Amino acid sequence: MQETRLDTARIRAARGAIDPIFRDTPLYRCEALEPDLGCAVSIKLETANPVRSFKARGTEVVASQLADKGSPVVVCGSAGNLGQALAWSGRARGLDVTVVASRFAPAVKLDRIRALGARLELVDGDNEMARARAAAIARHEGIGLLDDSLDIETCEGAATIGLELVEAESSFDAVLIALGGGALATGVGHVMKALAPDVEVICVQPAGAPAMTRSWRQRRVVTTDSTDTIADAVAGRCPIPEVLNDLLLVGDDAVLVQEASIIAGMRVLLENAGLVVEPSAALGVAAILEDRDRFAGRHVVTIVCGSNVDMDAYHRWVDAAAIRRP
Amino acid sequence: MQETRLDTARIRAARGAIDPIFRDTPLYRCEALEPDLGCAVSIKLETANPVRSFKARGTEVVASQLADKGSPVVVCGSAGNLGQALAWSGRARGLDVTVVASRFAPAVKLDRIRALGARLELVDGDNEMARARAAAIARHEGIGLLDDSLDIETCEGAATIGLELVEAESSFDAVLIALGGGALATGVGHVMKALAPDVEVICVQPAGAPAMTRSWRQRRVVTTDSTDTIADAVAGRCPIPEVLNDLLLVGDDAVLVQEASIIAGMRVLLENAGLVVEPSAALGVAAILEDRDRFAGRHVVTIVCGSNVDMDAYHRWVDAAAIRRP
């Protein structure tokens, strides 16, 4: 294949920088999901760790490098999971971490960022505004900026999930990956294309935040004016050109799913797998629910990428789905 | 120490018989729990696997041995988790598995036993009656009997959790272990006493099913006429003398907790850790909630041993706890 910005040898090396607590996460067939989903489903669970998302795989790499370089001050814009992960990784290495987030981010994410000792700055806008504000702080204060998905370490850290998938005993036909900024999708996708090219790499995004999917389909950056989705972790409007280029090389498909399907996916994961997940982590199941014929007879892995969800909202969504059910 | 029936070398060897999917489970500090619990808490998560409990560690050992011996027919009495695990391990090795369970066991447990291809026989009574009926079937049909906690493989399989705890980078002051028949408590307790004798081994049982705890305290088998607890997985009445003897050697304490504390524990694990657990898996947190002073300033591990819970009952318990909260 044409070359992405990612490097497989560097991804292997990245594992050494990541605290083992975030690596070798559970990967298991979940047959109890299968009557509802109509295909063989395995779960790659990225929530059973101190920050309840996959994001620390990237921030561990970043924080290690910053510590090695003697650059102890860093800022990032975040929908919440990256910020929490950077706060954790930075605290472990004595870094001074600032996180910029939307004031509309889930309280549980903001609370954990603060609890982990990071400075938290809130913006009166969305994730893109938080990202822009972080860049401005970095310029103004002359400190390090962590730019999610653009900084290759965030992609290569996430890509270590891909290594664990290809090293697993079972083989898979497809992997379903939540698509936001693209670190997870390009990371895992790169490893699949490099080491398991028969596995279909399917990116899943909410129809209410379709910028990267539209960009992938049109093979050029397409932005949107707004987002409208409960999947706060993937609610971006402005795809990064370098990340889109990589995604064009490693993604086999990018699909959009409805909000009702995301909620139905969360409910299926709760009721049949006993898993509380945040909306972005239900995107894969939502994609199966919307297109069962596509997956029938195949073995699909879905990456359950985060569980940082405000429980009040969670109950509201999931209980409402129960009422709508026949 | 005096010798239990368990053997540390055999426990190490047992790991080789256990499918890796059940081993090296997540172990992580969960700081979000700590404001509520008043101590450092780590979770050993035994639910992110195909049977959603720790029980497969034991049934993998048992089923391997049966397959090696060419004894392909086996029956067990079970509160549900052991039966599901034996059904899984047996299916993987071509065994013919019968599970006897109470008809009052959670539907999710019974459904999964059937779905995994085991024959399920229900008794109109409790877990002890299921155990007795399984023994009768084994005698009558001349087939193998798996007797949980009495059969050393169930204890030594569970004990592999202990190996993972002592091999972890962090050290702990105490481990909280759900106490039912005693396989988990004697297994993990044995390893702690052998390899990490400074760790306090605390067994936790519902006040509504106190037989083993009373037996431990009185140093002789004490039975009860009935049980009254939502923690179905640990609701026994008739401690096994051999298991009690082992528990007397490895348990530092056995405590009883109230039903309200079990429910509060389930709620704390949901709200602050994003974990759905069955009642028995909340016993450790319940013990902390009932005696915060005892644990203040210490680092405690609690083994989250299962998540097979009927969601209707779960919501009823946890939502009611929310209403009672100030």
PDB file of N, CA and C in Angstrom, chain B residues 6 9 20 31 36 41 48 52 62 71 97 105 113 130 140 147 150 167 193 224 229 260 264 277 290 307:
ATOM      1  N   LEU B   6      -4.580 -27.039  49.034  1.00  0.00           N
ATOM      2  CA  LEU B   6      -4.094 -26.467  47.777  1.00  0.00           C
ATOM      3  C   LEU B   6      -2.581 -26.537  47.705  1.00  0.00           C
ATOM      4  N   ALA B   9       2.516 -25.020  43.571  1.00  0.00           N
ATOM      5  CA  ALA B   9       3.084 -25.467  42.288  1.00  0.00           C
ATOM      6  C   ALA B   9       1.965 -25.920  41.351  1.00  0.00           C
ATOM      7  N   PRO B  20      -6.337 -18.503  27.711  1.00  0.00           N
ATOM      8  CA  PRO B  20      -5.822 -17.166  28.050  1.00  0.00           C
ATOM      9  C   PRO B  20      -6.919 -16.105  28.160  1.00  0.00           C
ATOM     10  N   GLU B  31      -9.408   5.369  41.156  1.00  0.00           N
ATOM     11  CA  GLU B  31      -9.451   6.540  42.053  1.00  0.00           C
ATOM     12  C   GLU B  31     -10.833   7.157  42.152  1.00  0.00           C
ATOM     13  N   ASP B  36     -15.764   8.042  47.809  1.00  0.00           N
ATOM     14  CA  ASP B  36     -16.851   7.331  48.495  1.00  0.00           C
ATOM     15  C   ASP B  36     -16.333   6.298  49.486  1.00  0.00           C
ATOM     16  N   VAL B  41      -8.283   2.020  46.304  1.00  0.00           N
ATOM     17  CA  VAL B  41      -8.998   0.824  45.864  1.00  0.00           C
ATOM     18  C   VAL B  41      -8.515   0.405  44.485  1.00  0.00           C
ATOM     19  N   ALA B  48     -14.889  -9.458  32.233  1.00  0.00           N
ATOM     20  CA  ALA B  48     -14.707  -9.161  30.804  1.00  0.00           C
ATOM     21  C   ALA B  48     -14.219 -10.409  30.071  1.00  0.00           C
ATOM     22  N   ARG B  52     -18.482 -14.022  31.896  1.00  0.00           N
ATOM     23  CA  ARG B  52     -18.740 -12.922  32.818  1.00  0.00           C
ATOM     24  C   ARG B  52     -18.589 -13.290  34.293  1.00  0.00           C
ATOM     25  N   VAL B  62     -10.805 -28.269  35.274  1.00  0.00           N
ATOM     26  CA  VAL B  62     -11.620 -29.487  35.392  1.00  0.00           C
ATOM     27  C   VAL B  62     -11.872 -30.102  34.021  1.00  0.00           C
ATOM     28  N   SER B  71     -13.097 -38.828  30.085  1.00  0.00           N
ATOM     29  CA  SER B  71     -14.352 -38.886  30.853  1.00  0.00           C
ATOM     30  C   SER B  71     -15.231 -37.736  30.388  1.00  0.00           C
ATOM     31  N   VAL B  97     -22.226 -31.884  29.150  1.00  0.00           N
ATOM     32  CA  VAL B  97     -22.352 -31.197  30.440  1.00  0.00           C
ATOM     33  C   VAL B  97     -23.819 -31.099  30.854  1.00  0.00           C
ATOM     34  N   ALA B 105     -32.858 -19.200  40.184  1.00  0.00           N
ATOM     35  CA  ALA B 105     -31.609 -18.539  39.756  1.00  0.00           C
ATOM     36  C   ALA B 105     -31.937 -17.462  38.715  1.00  0.00           C
ATOM     37  N   ILE B 113     -26.531 -20.844  30.224  1.00  0.00           N
ATOM     38  CA  ILE B 113     -26.175 -22.275  30.347  1.00  0.00           C
ATOM     39  C   ILE B 113     -26.790 -23.056  29.187  1.00  0.00           C
ATOM     40  N   ALA B 130     -29.736 -28.004  44.593  1.00  0.00           N
ATOM     41  CA  ALA B 130     -29.163 -28.248  43.264  1.00  0.00           C
ATOM     42  C   ALA B 130     -27.877 -29.074  43.388  1.00  0.00           C
ATOM     43  N   HIS B 140     -26.308 -41.985  40.213  1.00  0.00           N
ATOM     44  CA  HIS B 140     -27.296 -42.799  39.513  1.00  0.00           C
ATOM     45  C   HIS B 140     -26.845 -43.124  38.100  1.00  0.00           C
ATOM     46  N   ASP B 147     -17.908 -30.882  41.988  1.00  0.00           N
ATOM     47  CA  ASP B 147     -18.449 -30.378  43.256  1.00  0.00           C
ATOM     48  C   ASP B 147     -17.662 -29.120  43.619  1.00  0.00           C
ATOM     49  N   LEU B 150     -15.326 -28.112  46.875  1.00  0.00           N
ATOM     50  CA  LEU B 150     -14.766 -29.365  47.381  1.00  0.00           C
ATOM     51  C   LEU B 150     -13.710 -29.886  46.405  1.00  0.00           C
ATOM     52  N   GLU B 167       1.846 -11.006  41.492  1.00  0.00           N
ATOM     53  CA  GLU B 167       2.806 -10.655  40.446  1.00  0.00           C
ATOM     54  C   GLU B 167       2.631  -9.212  39.956  1.00  0.00           C
ATOM     55  N   LYS B 193      -1.252 -16.186  51.443  1.00  0.00           N
ATOM     56  CA  LYS B 193      -0.492 -16.659  52.612  1.00  0.00           C
ATOM     57  C   LYS B 193       0.853 -17.237  52.192  1.00  0.00           C
ATOM     58  N   THR B 224     -27.260 -23.191  58.135  1.00  0.00           N
ATOM     59  CA  THR B 224     -28.457 -22.389  58.390  1.00  0.00           C
ATOM     60  C   THR B 224     -29.633 -23.053  57.676  1.00  0.00           C
ATOM     61  N   THR B 229     -30.910 -13.306  50.658  1.00  0.00           N
ATOM     62  CA  THR B 229     -30.000 -12.313  50.081  1.00  0.00           C
ATOM     63  C   THR B 229     -30.223 -12.226  48.578  1.00  0.00           C
ATOM     64  N   ALA B 260     -28.534  -3.716  52.124  1.00  0.00           N
ATOM     65  CA  ALA B 260     -28.502  -2.322  51.669  1.00  0.00           C
ATOM     66  C   ALA B 260     -27.086  -1.919  51.268  1.00  0.00           C
ATOM     67  N   ALA B 264     -25.791  -0.619  47.742  1.00  0.00           N
ATOM     68  CA  ALA B 264     -25.004   0.620  47.671  1.00  0.00           C
ATOM     69  C   ALA B 264     -23.678   0.367  46.965  1.00  0.00           C
ATOM     70  N   VAL B 277     -22.274  -4.945  37.946  1.00  0.00           N
ATOM     71  CA  VAL B 277     -21.833  -6.166  38.620  1.00  0.00           C
ATOM     72  C   VAL B 277     -23.027  -6.869  39.237  1.00  0.00           C
ATOM     73  N   GLU B 290     -19.293  -0.313  54.942  1.00  0.00           N
ATOM     74  CA  GLU B 290     -19.769  -0.543  56.319  1.00  0.00           C
ATOM     75  C   GLU B 290     -18.700  -0.269  57.372  1.00  0.00           C
ATOM     76  N   SER B 307     -20.686 -10.626  36.701  1.00  0.00           N
ATOM     77  CA  SER B 307     -21.623  -9.578  36.273  1.00  0.00           C
ATOM     78  C   SER B 307     -22.882 -10.175  35.649  1.00  0.00           C
TER      79      SER B 307
END
